GROMACS .gro file of C-alpha atoms in nm:
model
  194
    1UNK     CA    1   0.520   1.063  -1.388
    2UNK     CA    2   0.349   0.774  -1.571
    3UNK     CA    3   0.664   0.568  -1.507
    4UNK     CA    4   0.561   0.564  -1.142
    5UNK     CA    5   0.307   0.303  -1.027
    6UNK     CA    6   0.104   0.244  -0.713
    7UNK     CA    7   0.098  -0.104  -0.561
    8UNK     CA    8  -0.179  -0.167  -0.308
    9UNK     CA    9  -0.119  -0.465  -0.080
   10UNK     CA   10  -0.446  -0.654  -0.027
   11UNK     CA   11  -0.353  -1.024  -0.032
   12UNK     CA   12  -0.331  -1.070   0.345
   13UNK     CA   13  -0.564  -1.295   0.541
   14UNK     CA   14  -0.696  -1.023   0.776
   15UNK     CA   15  -0.640  -1.279   1.055
   16UNK     CA   16  -0.653  -1.028   1.341
   17UNK     CA   17  -1.004  -0.929   1.227
   18UNK     CA   18  -1.139  -1.285   1.194
   19UNK     CA   19  -1.408  -1.367   1.108
   20UNK     CA   20  -1.445  -1.023   0.946
   21UNK     CA   21  -1.236  -0.903   0.650
   22UNK     CA   22  -1.092  -0.562   0.734
   23UNK     CA   23  -1.070  -0.468   0.366
   24UNK     CA   24  -1.445  -0.524   0.325
   25UNK     CA   25  -1.530  -0.303   0.625
   26UNK     CA   26  -1.742  -0.004   0.523
   27UNK     CA   27  -1.572   0.337   0.508
   28UNK     CA   28  -1.756   0.636   0.362
   29UNK     CA   29  -2.026   0.402   0.233
   30UNK     CA   30  -1.810   0.150   0.049
   31UNK     CA   31  -1.571  -0.137   0.129
   32UNK     CA   32  -1.227  -0.010   0.230
   33UNK     CA   33  -1.059  -0.189  -0.062
   34UNK     CA   34  -1.293  -0.014  -0.309
   35UNK     CA   35  -1.223   0.324  -0.149
   36UNK     CA   36  -0.846   0.277  -0.154
   37UNK     CA   37  -0.840   0.148  -0.513
   38UNK     CA   38  -1.052   0.446  -0.620
   39UNK     CA   39  -0.828   0.694  -0.437
   40UNK     CA   40  -0.521   0.540  -0.600
   41UNK     CA   41  -0.683   0.550  -0.945
   42UNK     CA   42  -0.771   0.919  -0.901
   43UNK     CA   43  -0.399   1.000  -0.908
   44UNK     CA   44  -0.388   0.903  -1.276
   45UNK     CA   45  -0.094   0.670  -1.207
   46UNK     CA   46  -0.100   0.303  -1.308
   47UNK     CA   47  -0.246   0.110  -1.014
   48UNK     CA   48  -0.202  -0.253  -0.914
   49UNK     CA   49  -0.344  -0.447  -0.622
   50UNK     CA   50  -0.229  -0.781  -0.481
   51UNK     CA   51  -0.504  -1.031  -0.397
   52UNK     CA   52  -0.500  -1.391  -0.269
   53UNK     CA   53  -0.671  -1.533  -0.580
   54UNK     CA   54  -0.924  -1.459  -0.854
   55UNK     CA   55  -1.214  -1.603  -0.651
   56UNK     CA   56  -1.161  -1.390  -0.341
   57UNK     CA   57  -1.454  -1.163  -0.239
   58UNK     CA   58  -1.224  -0.857  -0.259
   59UNK     CA   59  -1.183  -0.895  -0.636
   60UNK     CA   60  -1.521  -0.744  -0.722
   61UNK     CA   61  -1.431  -0.419  -0.544
   62UNK     CA   62  -1.104  -0.323  -0.717
   63UNK     CA   63  -1.256  -0.123  -1.004
   64UNK     CA   64  -1.004  -0.034  -1.274
   65UNK     CA   65  -0.705  -0.138  -1.061
   66UNK     CA   66  -0.501  -0.423  -1.213
   67UNK     CA   67  -0.515  -0.741  -1.004
   68UNK     CA   68  -0.200  -0.936  -0.919
   69UNK     CA   69  -0.271  -1.274  -0.762
   70UNK     CA   70  -0.041  -1.401  -0.488
   71UNK     CA   71  -0.056  -1.782  -0.459
   72UNK     CA   72   0.171  -1.782  -0.151
   73UNK     CA   73  -0.013  -1.495   0.021
   74UNK     CA   74  -0.027  -1.686   0.351
   75UNK     CA   75   0.350  -1.630   0.384
   76UNK     CA   76   0.284  -1.265   0.469
   77UNK     CA   77   0.337  -0.919   0.330
   78UNK     CA   78   0.669  -1.007   0.165
   79UNK     CA   79   0.491  -1.247  -0.072
   80UNK     CA   80   0.261  -0.965  -0.183
   81UNK     CA   81   0.552  -0.730  -0.238
   82UNK     CA   82   0.747  -0.991  -0.433
   83UNK     CA   83   0.451  -1.077  -0.657
   84UNK     CA   84   0.362  -0.713  -0.708
   85UNK     CA   85   0.713  -0.607  -0.805
   86UNK     CA   86   0.757  -0.906  -1.036
   87UNK     CA   87   0.433  -0.819  -1.220
   88UNK     CA   88   0.516  -0.454  -1.288
   89UNK     CA   89   0.580  -0.363  -1.653
   90UNK     CA   90   0.942  -0.293  -1.748
   91UNK     CA   91   0.876   0.077  -1.808
   92UNK     CA   92   0.785   0.134  -1.441
   93UNK     CA   93   1.083   0.310  -1.284
   94UNK     CA   94   0.946   0.346  -0.931
   95UNK     CA   95   0.664   0.201  -0.724
   96UNK     CA   96   0.469   0.344  -0.434
   97UNK     CA   97   0.372   0.060  -0.199
   98UNK     CA   98   0.066   0.107   0.020
   99UNK     CA   99  -0.102  -0.140   0.257
  100UNK     CA  100  -0.473  -0.118   0.177
  101UNK     CA  101  -0.582  -0.100   0.544
  102UNK     CA  102  -0.500   0.272   0.574
  103UNK     CA  103  -0.833   0.456   0.531
  104UNK     CA  104  -0.699   0.805   0.599
  105UNK     CA  105  -0.462   0.807   0.299
  106UNK     CA  106  -0.619   1.032   0.035
  107UNK     CA  107  -0.546   1.072  -0.337
  108UNK     CA  108  -0.369   1.400  -0.267
  109UNK     CA  109  -0.137   1.224  -0.020
  110UNK     CA  110  -0.032   0.982  -0.293
  111UNK     CA  111   0.017   1.273  -0.533
  112UNK     CA  112   0.218   1.462  -0.270
  113UNK     CA  113   0.458   1.171  -0.226
  114UNK     CA  114   0.481   1.123  -0.604
  115UNK     CA  115   0.568   1.492  -0.647
  116UNK     CA  116   0.881   1.435  -0.435
  117UNK     CA  117   1.007   1.167  -0.674
  118UNK     CA  118   1.284   1.308  -0.892
  119UNK     CA  119   1.410   1.006  -1.081
  120UNK     CA  120   1.556   0.663  -1.030
  121UNK     CA  121   1.872   0.795  -0.863
  122UNK     CA  122   1.678   0.952  -0.576
  123UNK     CA  123   1.632   0.807  -0.229
  124UNK     CA  124   1.350   0.590  -0.107
  125UNK     CA  125   1.062   0.821  -0.013
  126UNK     CA  126   0.861   0.730   0.294
  127UNK     CA  127   0.549   0.907   0.410
  128UNK     CA  128   0.543   1.013   0.772
  129UNK     CA  129   0.291   1.152   1.016
  130UNK     CA  130   0.305   1.527   1.072
  131UNK     CA  131   0.526   1.464   1.378
  132UNK     CA  132   0.783   1.272   1.169
  133UNK     CA  133   0.680   0.918   1.267
  134UNK     CA  134   0.757   0.698   0.961
  135UNK     CA  135   0.463   0.529   0.795
  136UNK     CA  136   0.314   0.453   0.454
  137UNK     CA  137   0.314   0.467   0.159
  138UNK     CA  138   0.678   0.409   0.065
  139UNK     CA  139   0.813   0.489  -0.281
  140UNK     CA  140   1.097   0.271  -0.411
  141UNK     CA  141   1.300   0.356  -0.725
  142UNK     CA  142   1.359   0.060  -0.958
  143UNK     CA  143   1.713  -0.003  -0.829
  144UNK     CA  144   1.551  -0.149  -0.515
  145UNK     CA  145   1.320  -0.388  -0.703
  146UNK     CA  146   1.567  -0.680  -0.686
  147UNK     CA  147   1.599  -0.640  -0.308
  148UNK     CA  148   1.221  -0.621  -0.273
  149UNK     CA  149   1.192  -0.948  -0.468
  150UNK     CA  150   1.405  -1.127  -0.206
  151UNK     CA  151   1.195  -1.030   0.098
  152UNK     CA  152   1.045  -1.298   0.322
  153UNK     CA  153   0.803  -1.311   0.612
  154UNK     CA  154   0.542  -1.064   0.731
  155UNK     CA  155   0.750  -0.755   0.805
  156UNK     CA  156   0.711  -0.588   0.468
  157UNK     CA  157   1.007  -0.401   0.326
  158UNK     CA  158   1.170  -0.328   0.661
  159UNK     CA  159   1.490  -0.514   0.563
  160UNK     CA  160   1.539  -0.278   0.268
  161UNK     CA  161   1.445   0.037   0.459
  162UNK     CA  162   1.699  -0.013   0.740
  163UNK     CA  163   1.997  -0.034   0.505
  164UNK     CA  164   1.922   0.241   0.254
  165UNK     CA  165   1.884   0.620   0.250
  166UNK     CA  166   1.524   0.719   0.315
  167UNK     CA  167   1.373   1.066   0.284
  168UNK     CA  168   1.063   1.126   0.495
  169UNK     CA  169   0.774   1.315   0.336
  170UNK     CA  170   0.523   1.444   0.593
  171UNK     CA  171   0.151   1.394   0.540
  172UNK     CA  172  -0.114   1.576   0.746
  173UNK     CA  173  -0.200   1.449   1.092
  174UNK     CA  174  -0.170   1.076   1.151
  175UNK     CA  175  -0.269   0.964   0.799
  176UNK     CA  176   0.061   0.787   0.725
  177UNK     CA  177   0.042   0.574   1.040
  178UNK     CA  178  -0.332   0.501   1.076
  179UNK     CA  179  -0.375   0.136   0.983
  180UNK     CA  180  -0.669  -0.067   1.106
  181UNK     CA  181  -0.581  -0.431   1.178
  182UNK     CA  182  -0.804  -0.530   1.470
  183UNK     CA  183  -1.169  -0.493   1.575
  184UNK     CA  184  -1.048  -0.264   1.856
  185UNK     CA  185  -0.858  -0.038   1.614
  186UNK     CA  186  -1.168  -0.014   1.392
  187UNK     CA  187  -1.391   0.062   1.693
  188UNK     CA  188  -1.156   0.333   1.822
  189UNK     CA  189  -1.122   0.489   1.476
  190UNK     CA  190  -1.500   0.495   1.430
  191UNK     CA  191  -1.548   0.634   1.782
  192UNK     CA  192  -1.332   0.928   1.675
  193UNK     CA  193  -1.599   1.019   1.420
  194UNK     CA  194  -1.473   0.831   1.116
   0.00000   0.00000   0.00000
C-alpha cells in the first residue's frame, strides 16, 4: 500500500473565513491543519500537503508531511490538485485527495478508503456519508493523473468525477461531507459539541 499517497489540499485563501484562517482554527487543542496532517501521517502512507508558499503561517503546523508549494493558489482548488499531482514521485500509483477543512475525517477513515483500493485498474473511490451522499476524500488511480493535471478553476476534480466510474465507500455519520468553510459553519459545528 506504500504506492498509495495522501494529498491534503491546504493552499486555498480561506476567503469565506476572512480575516480568520480556517485551517488555523483550533480543533482538539491544535490548529486544524496540524490535526489533519497528523491524522494522515498516522496511516503510514506517504503524505503531501499543498500550501500557498514557504512563508505562509500554515507551514509550521504540517509536521512530517511533505510540503508542495502552489504559486498560482489563488486560481482555486484545481491549482492545488495540479501542483500536488505533478509533485508526486513516479512510484505513486494512486492518490487520495482530501481538502484539509474536514475535521471529522479520522485516520481510520483514510485507512478504510485505502483498504478498498485494489490496484491501478480499479475505479475511482469516493468516500460518502453513511446515507450515501458523496464527499471526501477521493482516491484516484494513476491513470487519472493526466486528467487531474488539466483541471482549472475552483471546483476541484468534479470534471473528472462526472465522466468516470466511481465507487462510493461509506464512512460513519457525516464525516465525508463535513467541511467548515464559513464562520457560521464553524459556529454550528462547535455548537454541536465539537
